């Protein structure tokens, strides 16, 4: 999987007002001078999805939501449906982020239900998995993440485009990152789980790494076997730092760095 086009996705989380669309525009201005040779996406808060999709239309940056409801529509005050995201211009949706699993009690089976609703509406899910520090320290990282992958994908996942993002909870927003060997171990376990769950289709699913990715560490992380891209939080909020991560993911750069 190492040779395939990388996918760099920014997750703005609960950040960003209309004024911050300037950062997204600055990103596309730089990319129009030198187009990215990897997939680039931004996932703003729901309030900005339509405006960002409109502002960036046709400029090579895909737009995603950060969550959607498991039901296609109905009396769910405050929630956003998959069809609403598509209507607003989104192509992708992050599902099962640890900030939702931990803070809002989202379970693997709820994530799998959201996956089915999202793909039915035409969205490409990015399914997040990852262990807590305690789970890592007690040797549970690989079994836990494997179980999350197996449980968070519906049976029909094999016939849909989607990505998995490995985001160790302890690495999110902390400046801490796993070692390259730890990332490789978990990504290989995720690949095995995907093949176990989906058969040959499991070999083609991009597996992103997320958690304190910065311009300084992106090159090294993106070299790791089975790392198909990055899901970037804080460093995606500013065009300059996100662009540097996008550039680190471009094939020529990845190949050159691999040769040392
Ligand atoms: P940070 O890059 O800010 O650590 O966030 C990672 C993340 O949670 C992306 O979904």
mmCIF file of C-alpha atoms and ligand atoms in Angstrom:
data_model
loop_
_atom_site.group_PDB
_atom_site.id
_atom_site.type_symbol
_atom_site.label_atom_id
_atom_site.label_comp_id
_atom_site.label_asym_id
_atom_site.label_seq_id
_atom_site.Cartn_x
_atom_site.Cartn_y
_atom_site.Cartn_z
ATOM 1 C CA UNK A 1 0.000 0.000 0.000
ATOM 2 C CA UNK A 2 2.991 2.281 0.470
ATOM 3 C CA UNK A 3 3.167 3.375 -3.167
ATOM 4 C CA UNK A 4 -0.467 4.479 -3.506
ATOM 5 C CA UNK A 5 -1.474 8.135 -3.384
ATOM 6 C CA UNK A 6 -1.531 9.418 0.179
ATOM 7 C CA UNK A 7 -4.572 11.086 1.697
ATOM 8 C CA UNK A 8 -4.093 14.146 3.933
ATOM 9 C CA UNK A 9 -7.208 15.176 5.843
ATOM 10 C CA UNK A 10 -7.573 18.169 8.156
ATOM 11 C CA UNK A 11 -9.995 17.905 11.071
ATOM 12 C CA UNK A 12 -10.844 21.388 12.321
ATOM 13 C CA UNK A 13 -12.861 19.956 15.249
ATOM 14 C CA UNK A 14 -14.833 22.709 17.100
ATOM 15 C CA UNK A 15 -12.655 25.470 15.663
ATOM 16 C CA UNK A 16 -13.216 27.902 12.851
ATOM 17 C CA UNK A 17 -15.512 30.822 12.109
ATOM 18 C CA UNK A 18 -16.305 32.408 8.765
ATOM 19 C CA UNK A 19 -13.171 34.561 9.064
ATOM 20 C CA UNK A 20 -11.041 31.409 9.163
ATOM 21 C CA UNK A 21 -12.115 30.417 5.667
ATOM 22 C CA UNK A 22 -9.184 32.627 4.635
ATOM 23 C CA UNK A 23 -6.871 29.802 5.751
ATOM 24 C CA UNK A 24 -8.698 27.345 3.508
ATOM 25 C CA UNK A 25 -8.492 29.824 0.622
ATOM 26 C CA UNK A 26 -4.768 30.355 1.246
ATOM 27 C CA UNK A 27 -4.303 26.590 1.039
ATOM 28 C CA UNK A 28 -6.023 26.366 -2.340
ATOM 29 C CA UNK A 29 -4.093 29.378 -3.635
ATOM 30 C CA UNK A 30 -0.811 27.605 -2.880
ATOM 31 C CA UNK A 31 -2.142 24.381 -4.399
ATOM 32 C CA UNK A 32 -3.231 26.192 -7.566
ATOM 33 C CA UNK A 33 0.390 27.319 -8.073
ATOM 34 C CA UNK A 34 1.683 23.781 -7.503
ATOM 35 C CA UNK A 35 -1.135 21.192 -7.458
ATOM 36 C CA UNK A 36 -0.921 18.466 -4.822
ATOM 37 C CA UNK A 37 -0.117 14.987 -6.023
ATOM 38 C CA UNK A 38 -1.924 13.475 -3.050
ATOM 39 C CA UNK A 39 -5.569 13.642 -1.931
ATOM 40 C CA UNK A 40 -6.281 16.670 0.249
ATOM 41 C CA UNK A 41 -9.408 17.216 2.330
ATOM 42 C CA UNK A 42 -10.644 19.546 5.066
ATOM 43 C CA UNK A 43 -13.358 18.665 7.579
ATOM 44 C CA UNK A 44 -14.669 21.868 9.164
ATOM 45 C CA UNK A 45 -17.458 22.154 11.722
ATOM 46 C CA UNK A 46 -20.930 21.585 10.277
ATOM 47 C CA UNK A 47 -21.613 25.332 10.227
ATOM 48 C CA UNK A 48 -18.782 25.887 7.744
ATOM 49 C CA UNK A 49 -19.222 22.868 5.458
ATOM 50 C CA UNK A 50 -21.395 24.621 2.872
ATOM 51 C CA UNK A 51 -19.402 27.853 2.868
ATOM 52 C CA UNK A 52 -16.078 26.026 2.604
ATOM 53 C CA UNK A 53 -17.366 23.725 -0.136
ATOM 54 C CA UNK A 54 -18.534 26.774 -2.075
ATOM 55 C CA UNK A 55 -15.310 28.742 -1.504
ATOM 56 C CA UNK A 56 -13.078 25.826 -2.526
ATOM 57 C CA UNK A 57 -15.223 24.387 -5.315
ATOM 58 C CA UNK A 58 -13.181 22.835 -8.134
ATOM 59 C CA UNK A 59 -9.851 23.609 -6.469
ATOM 60 C CA UNK A 60 -8.700 20.127 -5.575
ATOM 61 C CA UNK A 61 -9.545 20.109 -1.868
ATOM 62 C CA UNK A 62 -12.360 17.781 -0.817
ATOM 63 C CA UNK A 63 -14.675 18.683 2.044
ATOM 64 C CA UNK A 64 -15.845 16.403 4.823
ATOM 65 C CA UNK A 65 -18.096 16.461 7.862
ATOM 66 C CA UNK A 66 -16.947 15.452 11.349
ATOM 67 C CA UNK A 67 -19.892 13.185 12.148
ATOM 68 C CA UNK A 68 -23.372 12.295 10.952
ATOM 69 C CA UNK A 69 -26.417 10.694 12.555
ATOM 70 C CA UNK A 70 -27.023 6.944 12.203
ATOM 71 C CA UNK A 71 -30.572 7.555 10.976
ATOM 72 C CA UNK A 72 -31.076 9.093 7.545
ATOM 73 C CA UNK A 73 -33.554 11.677 8.875
ATOM 74 C CA UNK A 74 -36.031 12.336 11.646
ATOM 75 C CA UNK A 75 -36.661 14.013 14.974
ATOM 76 C CA UNK A 76 -33.067 14.311 16.229
ATOM 77 C CA UNK A 77 -32.677 17.898 17.386
ATOM 78 C CA UNK A 78 -29.188 19.246 16.896
ATOM 79 C CA UNK A 79 -27.966 16.392 14.691
ATOM 80 C CA UNK A 80 -26.750 16.441 11.104
ATOM 81 C CA UNK A 81 -27.738 13.778 8.580
ATOM 82 C CA UNK A 82 -25.467 12.259 5.962
ATOM 83 C CA UNK A 83 -27.697 13.650 3.208
ATOM 84 C CA UNK A 84 -27.384 17.147 4.725
ATOM 85 C CA UNK A 85 -23.592 16.891 4.530
ATOM 86 C CA UNK A 86 -23.796 15.800 0.884
ATOM 87 C CA UNK A 87 -26.262 18.606 0.185
ATOM 88 C CA UNK A 88 -23.817 21.095 1.722
ATOM 89 C CA UNK A 89 -21.004 19.889 -0.533
ATOM 90 C CA UNK A 90 -19.225 17.243 1.585
ATOM 91 C CA UNK A 91 -17.761 14.066 0.061
ATOM 92 C CA UNK A 92 -16.250 12.582 3.216
ATOM 93 C CA UNK A 93 -17.269 12.108 6.829
ATOM 94 C CA UNK A 94 -15.195 11.331 9.908
ATOM 95 C CA UNK A 95 -16.906 8.657 12.026
ATOM 96 C CA UNK A 96 -16.130 7.331 15.517
ATOM 97 C CA UNK A 97 -13.526 9.931 16.446
ATOM 98 C CA UNK A 98 -12.235 9.188 19.958
ATOM 99 C CA UNK A 99 -13.576 12.570 21.104
ATOM 100 C CA UNK A 100 -17.032 11.176 20.286
ATOM 101 C CA UNK A 101 -16.376 7.623 21.463
ATOM 102 C CA UNK A 102 -15.069 8.899 24.820
ATOM 103 C CA UNK A 103 -17.049 12.090 25.327
ATOM 104 C CA UNK A 104 -20.365 10.958 23.882
ATOM 105 C CA UNK A 105 -20.226 7.196 24.425
ATOM 106 C CA UNK A 106 -20.225 6.210 20.757
ATOM 107 C CA UNK A 107 -19.796 2.444 20.369
ATOM 108 C CA UNK A 108 -18.436 0.305 17.552
ATOM 109 C CA UNK A 109 -21.949 -0.763 16.583
ATOM 110 C CA UNK A 110 -23.162 2.853 16.431
ATOM 111 C CA UNK A 111 -20.181 3.724 14.228
ATOM 112 C CA UNK A 112 -21.031 0.775 11.949
ATOM 113 C CA UNK A 113 -24.637 2.013 11.710
ATOM 114 C CA UNK A 114 -23.426 5.524 10.847
ATOM 115 C CA UNK A 115 -21.130 4.002 8.201
ATOM 116 C CA UNK A 116 -24.105 2.363 6.478
ATOM 117 C CA UNK A 117 -26.116 5.577 6.520
ATOM 118 C CA UNK A 118 -23.155 7.628 5.300
ATOM 119 C CA UNK A 119 -22.336 5.410 2.320
ATOM 120 C CA UNK A 120 -26.024 5.178 1.387
ATOM 121 C CA UNK A 121 -25.985 8.980 1.071
ATOM 122 C CA UNK A 122 -22.823 8.867 -1.054
ATOM 123 C CA UNK A 123 -20.237 9.829 1.577
ATOM 124 C CA UNK A 124 -16.835 8.218 2.018
ATOM 125 C CA UNK A 125 -16.321 7.481 5.733
ATOM 126 C CA UNK A 126 -13.051 7.850 7.638
ATOM 127 C CA UNK A 127 -13.463 5.448 10.561
ATOM 128 C CA UNK A 128 -11.326 6.374 13.581
ATOM 129 C CA UNK A 129 -9.870 3.851 16.013
ATOM 130 C CA UNK A 130 -7.229 4.098 18.724
ATOM 131 C CA UNK A 131 -6.231 3.043 22.216
ATOM 132 C CA UNK A 132 -5.946 5.077 25.429
ATOM 133 C CA UNK A 133 -2.640 5.373 27.273
ATOM 134 C CA UNK A 134 -3.759 2.849 29.885
ATOM 135 C CA UNK A 135 -4.726 0.399 27.177
ATOM 136 C CA UNK A 136 -1.309 0.815 25.542
ATOM 137 C CA UNK A 137 0.534 0.473 28.831
ATOM 138 C CA UNK A 138 -1.308 -2.749 29.591
ATOM 139 C CA UNK A 139 -0.488 -4.295 26.217
ATOM 140 C CA UNK A 140 -3.972 -3.929 24.784
ATOM 141 C CA UNK A 141 -3.273 -1.554 21.881
ATOM 142 C CA UNK A 142 -3.276 -4.138 19.088
ATOM 143 C CA UNK A 143 -6.208 -6.276 20.309
ATOM 144 C CA UNK A 144 -8.279 -3.180 21.153
ATOM 145 C CA UNK A 145 -7.707 -1.493 17.806
ATOM 146 C CA UNK A 146 -8.313 -4.780 15.969
ATOM 147 C CA UNK A 147 -11.638 -5.191 17.783
ATOM 148 C CA UNK A 148 -12.611 -1.596 16.984
ATOM 149 C CA UNK A 149 -11.918 -2.136 13.272
ATOM 150 C CA UNK A 150 -13.852 -5.413 13.169
ATOM 151 C CA UNK A 151 -16.784 -3.944 15.106
ATOM 152 C CA UNK A 152 -17.011 -0.537 13.442
ATOM 153 C CA UNK A 153 -17.428 -1.777 9.861
ATOM 154 C CA UNK A 154 -20.738 -3.091 8.545
ATOM 155 C CA UNK A 155 -20.815 -6.282 6.464
ATOM 156 C CA UNK A 156 -21.314 -4.231 3.302
ATOM 157 C CA UNK A 157 -18.139 -2.174 3.832
ATOM 158 C CA UNK A 158 -16.216 -4.180 1.207
ATOM 159 C CA UNK A 159 -18.236 -2.613 -1.598
ATOM 160 C CA UNK A 160 -17.668 1.008 -0.526
ATOM 161 C CA UNK A 161 -14.774 3.474 -0.579
ATOM 162 C CA UNK A 162 -13.637 4.376 2.923
ATOM 163 C CA UNK A 163 -10.533 4.907 5.047
ATOM 164 C CA UNK A 164 -9.517 3.943 8.567
ATOM 165 C CA UNK A 165 -7.629 6.396 10.778
ATOM 166 C CA UNK A 166 -5.445 5.093 13.614
ATOM 167 C CA UNK A 167 -5.436 7.827 16.241
ATOM 168 C CA UNK A 168 -3.960 6.819 19.604
ATOM 169 C CA UNK A 169 -6.024 8.788 22.139
ATOM 170 C CA UNK A 170 -2.894 9.730 24.093
ATOM 171 C CA UNK A 171 -1.287 11.256 21.002
ATOM 172 C CA UNK A 172 -4.180 13.580 20.131
ATOM 173 C CA UNK A 173 -3.393 17.208 20.864
ATOM 174 C CA UNK A 174 -0.571 16.272 23.250
ATOM 175 C CA UNK A 175 2.527 16.630 21.088
ATOM 176 C CA UNK A 176 3.281 12.967 21.843
ATOM 177 C CA UNK A 177 3.521 10.473 19.007
ATOM 178 C CA UNK A 178 4.094 6.716 18.980
ATOM 179 C CA UNK A 179 7.440 5.470 17.692
ATOM 180 C CA UNK A 180 7.656 4.528 14.048
ATOM 181 C CA UNK A 181 7.757 0.869 15.158
ATOM 182 C CA UNK A 182 4.568 1.296 17.217
ATOM 183 C CA UNK A 183 2.783 2.951 14.280
ATOM 184 C CA UNK A 184 3.944 0.162 11.953
ATOM 185 C CA UNK A 185 2.769 -2.545 14.365
ATOM 186 C CA UNK A 186 -0.733 -1.117 14.724
ATOM 187 C CA UNK A 187 -1.129 -0.292 11.029
ATOM 188 C CA UNK A 188 -0.141 -3.854 10.112
ATOM 189 C CA UNK A 189 -2.678 -5.179 12.621
ATOM 190 C CA UNK A 190 -5.357 -2.931 11.093
ATOM 191 C CA UNK A 191 -4.493 -4.206 7.615
ATOM 192 C CA UNK A 192 -4.878 -7.804 8.840
ATOM 193 C CA UNK A 193 -8.210 -6.952 10.469
ATOM 194 C CA UNK A 194 -9.424 -5.293 7.255
ATOM 195 C CA UNK A 195 -8.506 -8.368 5.192
ATOM 196 C CA UNK A 196 -10.111 -10.648 7.778
ATOM 197 C CA UNK A 197 -13.304 -8.559 7.706
ATOM 198 C CA UNK A 198 -13.511 -7.672 3.998
ATOM 199 C CA UNK A 199 -11.366 -10.155 2.080
ATOM 200 C CA UNK A 200 -9.285 -8.812 -0.837
ATOM 201 C CA UNK A 201 -11.074 -5.407 -0.650
ATOM 202 C CA UNK A 202 -9.342 -4.963 2.709
ATOM 203 C CA UNK A 203 -5.954 -4.644 1.003
ATOM 204 C CA UNK A 204 -7.016 -1.411 -0.708
ATOM 205 C CA UNK A 205 -8.405 0.600 2.210
ATOM 206 C CA UNK A 206 -6.147 3.564 3.095
ATOM 207 C CA UNK A 207 -5.041 3.549 6.744
ATOM 208 C CA UNK A 208 -4.283 7.074 7.962
ATOM 209 C CA UNK A 209 -2.302 7.978 11.058
ATOM 210 C CA UNK A 210 -3.547 10.786 13.322
ATOM 211 C CA UNK A 211 -2.307 12.317 16.566
ATOM 212 C CA UNK A 212 0.084 15.293 16.834
ATOM 213 C CA UNK A 213 1.083 15.182 13.156
ATOM 214 C CA UNK A 214 3.149 18.295 12.348
ATOM 215 C CA UNK A 215 5.313 19.496 9.463
ATOM 216 C CA UNK A 216 8.300 18.295 11.522
ATOM 217 C CA UNK A 217 7.220 14.657 11.896
ATOM 218 C CA UNK A 218 4.939 14.123 8.866
ATOM 219 C CA UNK A 219 7.718 13.002 6.508
ATOM 220 C CA UNK A 220 8.895 10.262 8.849
ATOM 221 C CA UNK A 221 5.384 9.056 9.732
ATOM 222 C CA UNK A 222 4.252 8.975 6.102
ATOM 223 C CA UNK A 223 7.169 6.653 5.250
ATOM 224 C CA UNK A 224 5.943 3.937 7.589
ATOM 225 C CA UNK A 225 4.672 0.791 5.886
ATOM 226 C CA UNK A 226 0.862 0.777 5.676
ATOM 227 C CA UNK A 227 0.550 4.491 6.518
ATOM 228 C CA UNK A 228 -1.664 5.752 3.705
ATOM 229 C CA UNK A 229 -1.933 9.339 4.873
ATOM 230 C CA UNK A 230 -2.640 11.528 7.878
ATOM 231 C CA UNK A 231 -5.617 12.871 9.810
ATOM 232 C CA UNK A 232 -4.427 16.208 11.139
ATOM 233 C CA UNK A 233 -6.019 18.269 13.917
ATOM 234 C CA UNK A 234 -4.232 21.353 15.226
ATOM 235 C CA UNK A 235 -1.748 21.651 12.361
ATOM 236 C CA UNK A 236 -4.602 21.746 9.822
ATOM 237 C CA UNK A 237 -5.971 25.046 11.148
ATOM 238 C CA UNK A 238 -3.299 27.149 9.467
ATOM 239 C CA UNK A 239 -2.657 26.948 5.729
ATOM 240 C CA UNK A 240 1.130 27.042 6.101
ATOM 241 C CA UNK A 241 1.445 24.073 8.441
ATOM 242 C CA UNK A 242 -1.207 22.000 6.667
ATOM 243 C CA UNK A 243 0.405 22.705 3.298
ATOM 244 C CA UNK A 244 3.784 21.554 4.635
ATOM 245 C CA UNK A 245 2.187 18.232 5.654
ATOM 246 C CA UNK A 246 0.555 17.919 2.213
ATOM 247 C CA UNK A 247 3.945 18.483 0.566
ATOM 248 C CA UNK A 248 5.517 15.840 2.820
ATOM 249 C CA UNK A 249 2.980 13.345 1.446
ATOM 250 C CA UNK A 250 3.753 13.850 -2.214
ATOM 251 C CA UNK A 251 5.145 10.706 -3.879
ATOM 252 C CA UNK A 252 8.450 12.220 -5.044
ATOM 253 C CA UNK A 253 9.124 13.496 -1.552
ATOM 254 C CA UNK A 254 8.126 10.205 0.101
ATOM 255 C CA UNK A 255 10.354 8.225 -2.302
ATOM 256 C CA UNK A 256 13.312 10.590 -1.844
ATOM 257 C CA UNK A 257 13.035 10.494 1.956
ATOM 258 C CA UNK A 258 12.804 6.689 1.867
ATOM 259 C CA UNK A 259 16.146 6.554 0.085
ATOM 260 C CA UNK A 260 17.587 8.717 2.859
HETATM 261 P P1 LIG B 1 -4.062 16.691 16.625
HETATM 262 O O1 LIG B 1 -3.381 16.645 15.258
HETATM 263 O O2 LIG B 1 -4.400 18.071 17.058
HETATM 264 O O3 LIG B 1 -3.298 15.891 17.622
HETATM 265 O O4 LIG B 1 -5.481 15.965 16.445
HETATM 266 C C1 LIG B 1 -5.539 14.731 15.824
HETATM 267 C C2 LIG B 1 -6.950 14.373 15.592
HETATM 268 O O5 LIG B 1 -7.688 14.063 16.511
HETATM 269 C C3 LIG B 1 -7.437 14.435 14.204
HETATM 270 O O6 LIG B 1 -8.692 13.828 14.083
#
